[in-house]
C-alpha cells in the first residue's frame, strides 16, 4: 500500500464500501478501485476475496452512518478490537515504509481492509473531533463519503448529488 495519509485510506474505505454495497462490485471492479486508490499495480482479487470483503463493507457502512460521534467511536473501536494487530511499518513490494494495522503482509484483502479502514477512520475522528464521514442524503445515491477539514458537516457525497437534490426540492415546492 502506498497510501500514507489517513484521509486517503478513509477515502478508499468510502469508495470500496460504496462499490460493494451500492454498486454490487465484482472482483474486477474491486481490483480497479484498489489500483485507483494506491495499489502500485492492479492487484489479484478473487470472488472469494470479494465475498470476504462484503461483511467488512457492512461494518464500515454502519460507521459511516453513525448518528453521532460517540456511536462512531464505539463502532470503530469494535472493528479495531476484532481486526487490528499492533501497528507496524511495512516496506512490502518495494514501497516506502508506511503504516499497517493488519496482522502481517500476507493478511487477506478483507483483514487488511478492515484494519486499515478502522485505523484511518479512528485517526480522522480524533483529528476532526467530529464524525469522520457520512452517508449521502440523496435518496438515489446513499454512498458513504469522508468528511475532512473543519466546518459544518456535509449531507451529500458530492456537489453533483447536492445540486440534484436542490433541483428536486425546488420542483417539489413548485407543485
Ligand atoms: Zn451522493
Coordinates of C-alpha atoms and ligand atoms in Angstrom, one line a residue:
X1 CA 0.0 0.0 0.0
X2 CA 1.5 3.3 -0.9
X3 CA -1.2 5.3 0.9
X4 CA 0.3 7.2 3.8
X5 CA -2.3 9.7 4.9
X6 CA -5.3 8.5 6.9
X7 CA -7.6 10.7 4.9
X8 CA -6.6 8.8 1.7
X9 CA -7.2 5.5 3.4
X10 CA -10.5 6.8 4.6
X11 CA -11.4 7.9 1.0
X12 CA -10.5 4.4 -0.1
X13 CA -12.8 2.9 2.6
X14 CA -15.7 5.1 1.5
X15 CA -15.2 4.3 -2.2
X16 CA -14.8 0.5 -1.7
X17 CA -17.7 0.3 0.8
X18 CA -20.0 2.2 -1.7
X19 CA -18.8 0.0 -4.6
X20 CA -19.6 -3.2 -2.6
X21 CA -22.9 -2.1 -1.0
X22 CA -24.4 0.2 -3.7
X23 CA -22.9 -0.9 -7.0
X24 CA -22.5 -4.7 -6.2
X25 CA -18.9 -4.5 -7.5
X26 CA -17.3 -7.7 -8.7
X27 CA -13.7 -8.9 -8.4
X28 CA -12.6 -6.9 -11.4
X29 CA -14.2 -3.7 -10.3
X30 CA -12.7 -4.1 -6.8
X31 CA -9.2 -4.6 -8.3
X32 CA -9.5 -1.5 -10.4
X33 CA -10.7 0.5 -7.4
X34 CA -7.8 -0.6 -5.2
X35 CA -5.4 0.3 -8.0
X36 CA -7.0 3.7 -8.3
X37 CA -6.7 4.2 -4.6
X38 CA -3.0 3.5 -4.2
X39 CA -2.1 -0.1 -5.0
X40 CA 1.1 0.1 -7.1
X41 CA -0.2 -2.4 -9.6
X42 CA -3.7 -3.8 -10.4
X43 CA -4.0 -6.5 -7.7
X44 CA -5.3 -10.0 -7.9
X45 CA -8.7 -10.1 -6.4
X46 CA -10.8 -13.3 -6.4
X47 CA -14.5 -13.9 -6.0
X48 CA -13.7 -15.3 -2.6
X49 CA -11.9 -12.1 -1.6
X50 CA -15.0 -10.1 -2.6
X51 CA -17.2 -12.4 -0.6
X52 CA -15.0 -11.8 2.4
X53 CA -14.9 -8.0 1.8
X54 CA -18.7 -7.7 1.8
X55 CA -19.2 -8.1 5.6
X56 CA -16.3 -5.6 6.2
X57 CA -18.2 -3.1 3.9
X58 CA -21.3 -3.7 6.1
X59 CA -19.3 -2.8 9.2
X60 CA -17.9 0.3 7.6
X61 CA -21.3 1.3 6.3
X62 CA -22.6 1.3 9.9
X63 CA -19.7 3.5 10.9
X64 CA -20.3 6.0 8.0
X65 CA -24.0 6.0 9.0
X66 CA -23.4 6.5 12.7
X67 CA -25.7 9.2 14.1
X68 CA -23.2 10.8 16.5
X69 CA -19.5 10.8 17.2
X70 CA -19.8 8.6 20.4
X71 CA -21.5 5.9 18.4
X72 CA -19.0 6.1 15.6
X73 CA -16.1 5.9 18.1
X74 CA -17.7 2.8 19.7
X75 CA -18.2 1.1 16.3
X76 CA -14.6 1.9 15.2
X77 CA -13.2 0.6 18.5
X78 CA -15.2 -2.7 18.0
X79 CA -13.8 -3.1 14.5
X80 CA -10.2 -2.3 15.7
X81 CA -10.5 -4.8 18.5
X82 CA -11.7 -7.5 16.1
X83 CA -9.3 -6.9 13.2
X84 CA -6.3 -4.8 14.0
X85 CA -2.9 -6.0 15.2
X86 CA -0.2 -3.8 16.8
X87 CA 0.6 -1.0 14.2
X88 CA 3.8 -1.6 12.3
X89 CA 5.7 -0.1 9.4
X90 CA 6.0 -2.2 6.3
X91 CA 8.0 -1.7 3.1
X92 CA 6.5 -4.6 1.1
X93 CA 6.7 -4.9 -2.7
X94 CA 9.4 -2.1 -2.9
X95 CA 7.2 0.6 -1.4
X96 CA 8.5 3.1 1.1
X97 CA 7.8 2.4 4.8
X98 CA 4.2 3.0 5.6
X99 CA 1.8 2.2 8.5
X100 CA -0.1 -1.1 8.5
X101 CA -2.5 -2.4 11.2
X102 CA -3.2 -5.8 9.8
X103 CA -1.6 -9.0 11.1
X104 CA 1.2 -9.3 8.6
X105 CA 2.0 -8.7 4.9
X106 CA 0.2 -12.0 4.0
X107 CA -3.1 -10.9 5.5
X108 CA -6.2 -11.3 3.3
X109 CA -7.7 -8.3 1.5
X110 CA -10.6 -8.4 3.9
X111 CA -8.4 -8.4 7.0
X112 CA -6.2 -5.6 5.6
X113 CA -9.3 -3.6 4.5
X114 CA -11.0 -3.9 7.9
X115 CA -7.9 -3.0 9.9
X116 CA -6.6 -0.2 7.7
X117 CA -10.0 1.4 7.3
X118 CA -10.8 1.3 11.0
X119 CA -7.4 2.8 11.9
X120 CA -7.8 5.6 9.3
X121 CA -11.3 6.5 10.5
X122 CA -10.1 6.5 14.1
X123 CA -7.3 8.9 13.3
X124 CA -9.7 11.1 11.3
X125 CA -12.4 11.2 14.1
X126 CA -9.8 12.2 16.7
X127 CA -8.2 14.8 14.4
X128 CA -11.5 16.4 13.4
X129 CA -13.1 16.0 16.8
X130 CA -16.2 15.1 14.8
X131 CA -17.7 12.3 12.6
X132 CA -15.2 11.1 10.1
X133 CA -17.8 10.7 7.4
X134 CA -21.5 10.2 6.5
X135 CA -23.9 8.6 4.1
X136 CA -25.1 10.7 1.2
X137 CA -28.6 12.2 1.9
X138 CA -29.6 11.9 -1.8
X139 CA -32.1 9.0 -2.0
X140 CA -30.8 8.0 -5.4
X141 CA -27.2 7.8 -4.1
X142 CA -26.7 7.0 -0.4
X143 CA -23.0 6.4 -0.9
X144 CA -20.6 6.8 2.1
X145 CA -18.3 9.8 2.0
X146 CA -15.4 11.1 4.1
X147 CA -15.5 14.4 5.9
X148 CA -12.2 16.3 6.0
X149 CA -11.3 19.7 7.4
X150 CA -13.4 21.8 9.6
X151 CA -16.7 23.4 9.1
X152 CA -20.3 22.3 9.1
X153 CA -20.9 18.5 8.4
X154 CA -21.8 17.8 4.8
X155 CA -25.0 16.0 3.8
X156 CA -24.1 14.9 0.3
X157 CA -21.2 12.9 -1.1
X158 CA -20.5 15.3 -3.9
X159 CA -21.5 18.7 -5.3
X160 CA -23.4 16.7 -8.0
X161 CA -25.7 15.0 -5.5
X162 CA -26.2 18.3 -3.6
X163 CA -27.4 20.2 -6.7
X164 CA -29.5 17.3 -8.0
X165 CA -31.3 17.3 -4.6
X166 CA -31.7 21.1 -4.6
X167 CA -33.3 21.0 -8.1
X168 CA -35.6 18.2 -6.9
X169 CA -36.8 20.1 -3.8
X170 CA -37.4 23.2 -5.9
X171 CA -39.6 21.1 -8.2
X172 CA -41.5 19.6 -5.3
X173 CA -42.0 23.1 -3.8
X174 CA -43.5 24.5 -7.0
X175 CA -46.1 21.7 -7.3
Ligands
LIG1 ZN1 -24.3 11.1 -3.4

